[in-house]
Short mmCIF file of C-alpha atoms and ligand atoms in Angstrom, two decimals:
data_model
loop_
_atom_site.label_atom_id
_atom_site.label_comp_id
_atom_site.label_asym_id
_atom_site.label_seq_id
_atom_site.Cartn_x
_atom_site.Cartn_y
_atom_site.Cartn_z
CA MET A 423 -5.60 25.11 11.13
CA ALA A 424 -8.30 25.80 13.72
CA GLY A 425 -10.61 23.22 15.29
CA ARG A 426 -10.16 19.48 15.51
CA ALA A 427 -13.47 18.05 14.34
CA LEU A 428 -13.43 18.87 10.64
CA LEU A 429 -15.73 16.55 8.71
CA VAL A 430 -16.83 17.82 5.31
CA THR A 431 -18.88 15.83 2.83
CA THR A 432 -17.85 16.49 -0.77
CA SER A 433 -20.03 16.24 -3.85
CA SER A 434 -18.74 12.69 -4.33
CA GLY A 435 -20.14 11.79 -0.90
CA VAL A 436 -16.69 10.93 0.46
CA GLN A 437 -15.70 12.92 3.49
CA TRP A 438 -12.70 15.01 4.44
CA HIS A 439 -11.50 14.31 7.96
CA LEU A 440 -9.01 16.08 10.16
CA GLY A 441 -6.33 13.83 11.56
CA ARG A 442 -3.44 14.43 13.93
CA VAL A 443 -0.05 12.81 13.62
CA ILE A 444 0.39 10.76 16.79
CA SER A 445 3.51 8.94 15.75
CA ARG A 446 6.10 9.07 12.99
CA ARG A 447 9.15 6.95 12.49
CA PHE A 448 11.49 6.18 9.66
CA GLU A 449 10.78 2.77 8.18
CA ASN A 450 13.92 2.94 6.08
CA PRO A 451 16.18 5.87 5.10
CA SER A 452 13.62 7.28 2.62
CA ALA A 453 10.22 6.23 3.93
CA VAL A 454 8.24 7.23 6.98
CA ARG A 455 5.44 5.45 8.82
CA LEU A 456 2.81 7.97 9.93
CA GLU A 457 0.13 7.08 12.46
CA LEU A 458 -2.80 9.46 12.51
CA ASP A 459 -5.60 9.78 15.00
CA VAL A 460 -8.73 10.59 12.97
CA PRO A 461 -11.67 10.88 15.40
CA THR A 462 -14.32 10.89 12.64
CA TRP A 463 -12.80 8.01 10.65
CA PRO A 464 -15.52 5.48 9.69
CA GLY A 465 -13.13 2.53 9.34
CA ASN A 466 -11.94 0.97 6.10
CA ASP A 467 -11.48 -2.28 4.24
CA ALA A 468 -7.93 -3.51 3.71
CA GLY A 469 -6.45 -2.13 0.50
CA ALA A 470 -8.30 1.21 0.52
CA HIS A 471 -6.53 4.56 0.26
CA VAL A 472 -6.96 8.20 1.23
CA ASP A 473 -6.21 11.52 -0.37
CA VAL A 474 -3.96 13.62 1.85
CA ARG A 475 -4.33 17.39 1.46
CA LEU A 476 -1.72 19.90 2.56
CA THR A 477 -2.40 23.63 2.80
CA ALA A 478 0.43 26.19 2.76
CA PRO A 479 0.24 29.42 4.81
CA ASP A 480 -0.65 31.32 1.60
CA GLY A 481 -3.61 28.98 0.94
CA TYR A 482 -1.94 26.92 -1.80
CA GLN A 483 -3.11 23.31 -1.58
CA ALA A 484 -1.70 20.03 -2.86
CA SER A 485 -3.14 16.56 -2.44
CA ARG A 486 -1.85 13.06 -3.18
CA SER A 487 -3.21 9.56 -2.67
CA TYR A 488 -1.75 7.21 -0.04
CA SER A 489 -2.75 3.65 0.69
CA LEU A 490 -3.80 2.68 4.17
CA ALA A 491 -1.56 0.18 5.93
CA SER A 492 -4.32 -0.14 8.52
CA SER A 493 -7.85 -1.49 8.24
CA GLY A 494 -10.88 -2.25 10.36
CA GLU A 495 -12.91 -0.02 12.63
CA SER A 496 -10.11 1.80 14.43
CA THR A 497 -9.76 5.59 14.22
CA ARG A 498 -6.00 5.05 14.08
CA VAL A 499 -4.96 5.40 10.45
CA VAL A 500 -1.51 4.28 9.32
CA LEU A 501 0.25 5.54 6.18
CA MET A 502 3.64 4.66 4.76
CA VAL A 503 5.16 7.31 2.54
CA GLN A 504 8.16 6.75 0.26
CA GLU A 505 10.03 9.93 -0.56
CA LEU A 506 10.41 10.93 -4.21
CA PRO A 507 13.20 13.50 -3.75
CA THR A 508 12.00 15.67 -6.65
CA GLY A 509 8.36 15.44 -5.59
CA GLU A 510 6.12 18.14 -4.19
CA VAL A 511 4.28 16.34 -1.38
CA SER A 512 6.19 13.22 -0.33
CA PRO A 513 9.38 15.05 0.84
CA PHE A 514 7.23 17.19 3.13
CA LEU A 515 5.44 14.17 4.59
CA VAL A 516 8.68 12.21 5.01
CA ARG A 517 10.95 15.00 6.31
CA HIS A 518 8.81 17.73 7.85
CA LEU A 519 5.32 16.72 9.02
CA ALA A 520 5.77 16.45 12.79
CA GLU A 521 4.00 14.63 15.60
CA GLY A 522 1.13 16.75 16.93
CA GLU A 523 0.46 18.43 13.58
CA ASP A 524 -2.86 18.15 11.77
CA VAL A 525 -3.41 16.85 8.27
CA GLU A 526 -6.55 16.50 6.16
CA VAL A 527 -7.49 13.12 4.73
CA GLN A 528 -10.35 12.21 2.42
CA GLY A 529 -11.65 8.68 2.36
CA PRO A 530 -11.78 5.81 2.56
CA LEU A 531 -11.38 5.58 -1.22
CA GLY A 532 -11.12 2.66 -3.61
CA ARG A 533 -13.86 0.05 -3.56
CA PHE A 534 -12.33 -2.29 -6.10
CA PHE A 535 -8.80 -2.77 -4.73
CA VAL A 536 -9.90 -4.12 -1.35
CA TRP A 537 -10.20 -7.35 0.57
CA SER A 538 -13.14 -7.68 2.93
CA ARG A 539 -13.89 -10.33 5.54
CA SER A 540 -17.39 -10.57 4.04
CA ASP A 541 -15.86 -11.86 0.80
CA THR A 542 -17.15 -15.42 0.35
CA ASP A 543 -14.65 -16.33 -2.38
CA ARG A 544 -12.18 -18.86 -0.94
CA SER A 545 -9.90 -19.21 -3.97
CA PRO A 546 -6.20 -18.44 -3.41
CA ILE A 547 -5.04 -14.85 -3.13
CA GLN A 548 -1.88 -13.72 -4.92
CA LEU A 549 -0.42 -10.38 -3.87
CA ILE A 550 2.32 -8.83 -6.06
CA ALA A 551 4.03 -5.63 -4.89
CA GLY A 552 6.64 -3.35 -6.38
CA GLY A 553 8.33 -0.99 -3.88
CA SER A 554 5.85 1.03 -1.83
CA GLY A 555 3.08 -0.88 -3.59
CA VAL A 556 3.44 -3.27 -0.68
CA VAL A 557 1.44 -0.89 1.56
CA PRO A 558 -2.14 -1.94 0.62
CA LEU A 559 -1.02 -5.54 0.15
CA PHE A 560 0.42 -5.58 3.66
CA ALA A 561 -2.94 -4.26 4.86
CA ILE A 562 -4.71 -7.14 3.09
CA ALA A 563 -2.30 -9.74 4.50
CA SER A 564 -2.68 -8.29 8.02
CA ALA A 565 -6.47 -8.20 7.80
CA ARG A 566 -6.55 -11.84 6.68
CA GLU A 567 -4.34 -12.72 9.63
CA ARG A 568 -6.64 -10.88 12.03
CA GLU A 569 -9.74 -12.51 10.56
CA ALA A 570 -8.12 -15.97 10.37
CA ASP A 571 -9.01 -16.16 6.68
CA SER A 572 -8.42 -19.70 5.41
CA SER A 573 -7.66 -18.97 1.74
CA ASP A 574 -4.15 -19.76 0.55
CA CYS A 575 -2.24 -16.51 0.17
CA ARG A 576 1.15 -15.56 -1.26
CA LEU A 577 2.93 -12.23 -1.41
CA LEU A 578 5.63 -11.62 -4.02
CA TYR A 579 7.39 -8.40 -3.00
CA SER A 580 9.89 -6.79 -5.37
CA VAL A 581 12.05 -4.20 -3.62
CA ARG A 582 15.46 -2.72 -4.32
CA SER A 583 17.38 -4.08 -1.31
CA PRO A 584 16.85 -5.32 2.25
CA ARG A 585 17.33 -1.80 3.60
CA ASP A 586 14.48 -0.53 1.38
CA GLU A 587 11.95 -3.06 2.66
CA MET A 588 8.79 -1.88 4.39
CA PHE A 589 7.05 -3.83 7.18
CA ALA A 590 10.08 -6.16 7.36
CA ASP A 591 9.36 -7.38 10.91
CA GLU A 592 5.61 -7.70 10.40
CA LEU A 593 6.03 -9.67 7.16
CA VAL A 594 8.20 -12.21 8.99
CA GLY A 595 5.42 -12.66 11.56
CA LEU A 596 2.67 -13.49 9.06
CA THR A 597 1.43 -17.06 9.45
CA ARG A 598 -1.31 -17.07 6.80
CA THR A 599 0.67 -15.56 3.93
CA THR A 600 3.75 -17.02 2.28
CA VAL A 601 6.10 -14.08 1.74
CA ASP A 602 8.64 -14.17 -1.09
CA ILE A 603 10.92 -11.14 -1.37
CA VAL A 604 12.92 -10.37 -4.51
CA HIS A 605 15.70 -7.79 -4.22
CA THR A 606 16.23 -5.98 -7.49
CA ARG A 607 19.49 -4.15 -6.82
CA GLN A 608 21.51 -5.92 -4.15
CA SER A 609 21.35 -8.84 -1.82
CA ALA A 610 22.38 -9.59 1.74
CA PRO A 611 23.53 -12.69 3.59
CA GLY A 612 20.65 -15.12 3.86
CA PHE A 613 18.64 -13.49 1.08
CA GLN A 614 18.27 -14.73 -2.45
CA GLU A 615 19.93 -12.73 -5.20
CA GLY A 616 17.14 -11.09 -7.11
CA GLY A 617 17.01 -8.94 -10.19
CA ARG A 618 13.96 -7.30 -11.66
CA LEU A 619 10.84 -9.42 -11.94
CA THR A 620 10.42 -11.21 -15.24
CA ARG A 621 7.71 -13.33 -16.80
CA ASN A 622 9.63 -16.35 -15.50
CA THR A 623 9.63 -15.06 -11.93
CA ILE A 624 5.87 -14.66 -12.12
CA ALA A 625 5.49 -18.13 -13.65
CA GLU A 626 7.66 -19.80 -11.02
CA ARG A 627 6.82 -17.89 -7.84
CA THR A 628 3.08 -17.16 -7.96
CA PHE A 629 -0.07 -19.28 -8.03
CA ALA A 630 -0.66 -20.88 -11.42
CA ALA A 631 -3.57 -19.66 -13.51
CA SER A 632 -5.10 -23.15 -13.19
CA ARG A 633 -5.86 -22.38 -9.51
CA SER A 634 -7.88 -19.28 -10.50
CA PRO A 635 -6.36 -17.02 -7.86
CA ARG A 636 -7.61 -13.56 -7.07
CA VAL A 637 -4.61 -11.37 -7.92
CA PHE A 638 -3.78 -7.93 -6.49
CA VAL A 639 -0.92 -6.04 -8.18
CA CYS A 640 0.34 -2.71 -6.84
CA GLY A 641 3.34 -0.48 -7.46
CA PRO A 642 4.69 2.10 -9.90
CA SER A 643 2.69 2.18 -13.15
CA PRO A 644 5.39 0.51 -15.34
CA PHE A 645 5.67 -2.33 -12.80
CA VAL A 646 1.90 -2.89 -12.76
CA GLU A 647 1.69 -2.81 -16.56
CA ALA A 648 4.50 -5.35 -16.96
CA VAL A 649 3.22 -7.76 -14.29
CA THR A 650 -0.38 -7.75 -15.48
CA GLY A 651 0.80 -8.34 -19.05
CA TRP A 652 2.75 -11.42 -17.95
CA LEU A 653 -0.15 -12.70 -15.84
CA VAL A 654 -2.56 -12.52 -18.78
CA ASP A 655 0.08 -14.09 -20.99
CA LEU A 656 0.36 -16.93 -18.47
CA GLY A 657 -3.36 -17.60 -18.76
CA HIS A 658 -4.80 -15.64 -15.84
CA ASP A 659 -8.30 -14.27 -16.28
CA ALA A 660 -7.95 -10.48 -16.56
CA ALA A 661 -11.20 -10.11 -14.62
CA ARG A 662 -9.50 -11.76 -11.60
CA ILE A 663 -6.61 -9.25 -11.60
CA ARG A 664 -7.02 -6.06 -9.59
CA THR A 665 -4.47 -3.31 -9.98
CA GLU A 666 -3.42 -0.12 -8.20
CA ARG A 667 -0.99 2.19 -10.01
CA PHE A 668 1.08 4.53 -7.86
CA GLY A 669 2.27 6.73 -10.75
CA GLY A 670 5.48 7.29 -12.65
CA SER A 671 5.87 7.21 -16.38
CA SER A 672 5.25 4.04 -18.35
C1 FAD B 2027 -4.15 5.01 -5.15
C2 FAD B 2027 -2.72 5.44 -4.83
C3 FAD B 2027 -2.13 5.04 -3.65
C4 FAD B 2027 -0.82 5.43 -3.35
N1 FAD B 2027 -0.26 5.01 -2.17
C5 FAD B 2027 1.01 5.36 -1.87
C6 FAD B 2027 1.62 4.89 -0.66
O1 FAD B 2027 1.02 4.15 0.14
N2 FAD B 2027 2.90 5.29 -0.39
C7 FAD B 2027 3.60 6.10 -1.25
O2 FAD B 2027 4.75 6.44 -0.94
N3 FAD B 2027 3.04 6.56 -2.40
C8 FAD B 2027 1.77 6.21 -2.72
N4 FAD B 2027 1.18 6.69 -3.88
C9 FAD B 2027 1.94 7.66 -4.71
C10 FAD B 2027 1.62 9.09 -4.18
O3 FAD B 2027 0.27 9.41 -4.44
C11 FAD B 2027 2.46 10.17 -4.86
O4 FAD B 2027 2.34 10.03 -6.27
C12 FAD B 2027 3.92 10.12 -4.48
O5 FAD B 2027 4.07 10.27 -3.07
C13 FAD B 2027 4.70 11.24 -5.20
O6 FAD B 2027 4.11 12.46 -4.86
P1 FAD B 2027 5.03 13.78 -4.89
O7 FAD B 2027 4.11 14.95 -4.73
O8 FAD B 2027 6.16 13.66 -3.93
O9 FAD B 2027 5.66 13.75 -6.34
P2 FAD B 2027 5.12 14.55 -7.63
O10 FAD B 2027 5.47 15.99 -7.46
O11 FAD B 2027 3.67 14.21 -7.84
O12 FAD B 2027 5.93 13.83 -8.77
C14 FAD B 2027 7.33 14.04 -8.94
C15 FAD B 2027 7.85 13.18 -10.10
O13 FAD B 2027 7.82 11.79 -9.76
C16 FAD B 2027 7.01 11.05 -10.68
N5 FAD B 2027 6.26 10.06 -9.89
C17 FAD B 2027 5.11 10.27 -9.20
N6 FAD B 2027 4.74 9.15 -8.55
C18 FAD B 2027 5.68 8.22 -8.84
C19 FAD B 2027 5.87 6.86 -8.47
N7 FAD B 2027 5.02 6.21 -7.66
N8 FAD B 2027 6.97 6.21 -8.93
C20 FAD B 2027 7.85 6.83 -9.74
N9 FAD B 2027 7.72 8.13 -10.13
C21 FAD B 2027 6.66 8.79 -9.70
C22 FAD B 2027 6.11 12.05 -11.34
O14 FAD B 2027 5.75 11.61 -12.65
C23 FAD B 2027 6.99 13.29 -11.36
O15 FAD B 2027 7.87 13.26 -12.46
C24 FAD B 2027 -0.10 6.28 -4.23
C25 FAD B 2027 -0.71 6.69 -5.43
C26 FAD B 2027 -1.99 6.27 -5.73
C27 FAD B 2027 -2.62 6.72 -7.04
#
């Protein structure tokens, strides 16, 4: 693709930007952390996402949404992509997109599923992630850390096994978020034996409805549907629950 300074405004008013991969590294055996330099990036709130568009030599295009692990005013944009082996786009991003290559991103997108430092609500924040759904929730936890936000915050992170975790080192370093990891398939020394989340897990390991937390739930669609159902059943106000569905059949 020619030229570096692509910046196209679409009919929706959200812009396409041209980014360059400045770093890529495997986060775990099936997920890659991509750092892009996007000179025209306007910055983004924590929790927002982009659409990534790939163009084949014959002009065929495919685009998918990816949450931003980064936030703030930097032009450095960080994505974390989990490979779906049968998928069209994620295997290319995980296995083939190389440092120095360009990629188009549209955004920032998603005004509802975000945390902003200008938010005056000081009620507790409950983050609940399934698998790669941890990406925007990590961004929220990191932004709160950076901004020294004083709200109580908990992250419940459901992931298959320790080797599948994302942001493992960074999560350990968080001082303003209590991180609780549940392993659904296997355990390791020092980690609690998990199992899939249930209504009881939600009842026992998240803020009670009586504290009126703001709740962010993100992950595969069936995970989000199940968790939000239990939250409402446990008395949470549906209007306080924000969701982001990554796809997959319900
Ligand atoms: C707002 C938003 C943010 C997202 N952020 C991220 C992110 O940060 N990291 C990330 O890795 N992915 C994220 N996704 C998912 C991403 O957009 C793609 O759906 C995913 O990478 C699969 O694309 P693909 O082209 O490889 O698979 P496709 O060719 O689109 O799909 C292949 C098969 O997998 C199924 N499938 C699609 N998505 C999922 C899923 N999430 N779980 C289970 N089965 C699925 C499809 O139904 C299909 O059968 C996000 C999705 C949304 C809507």
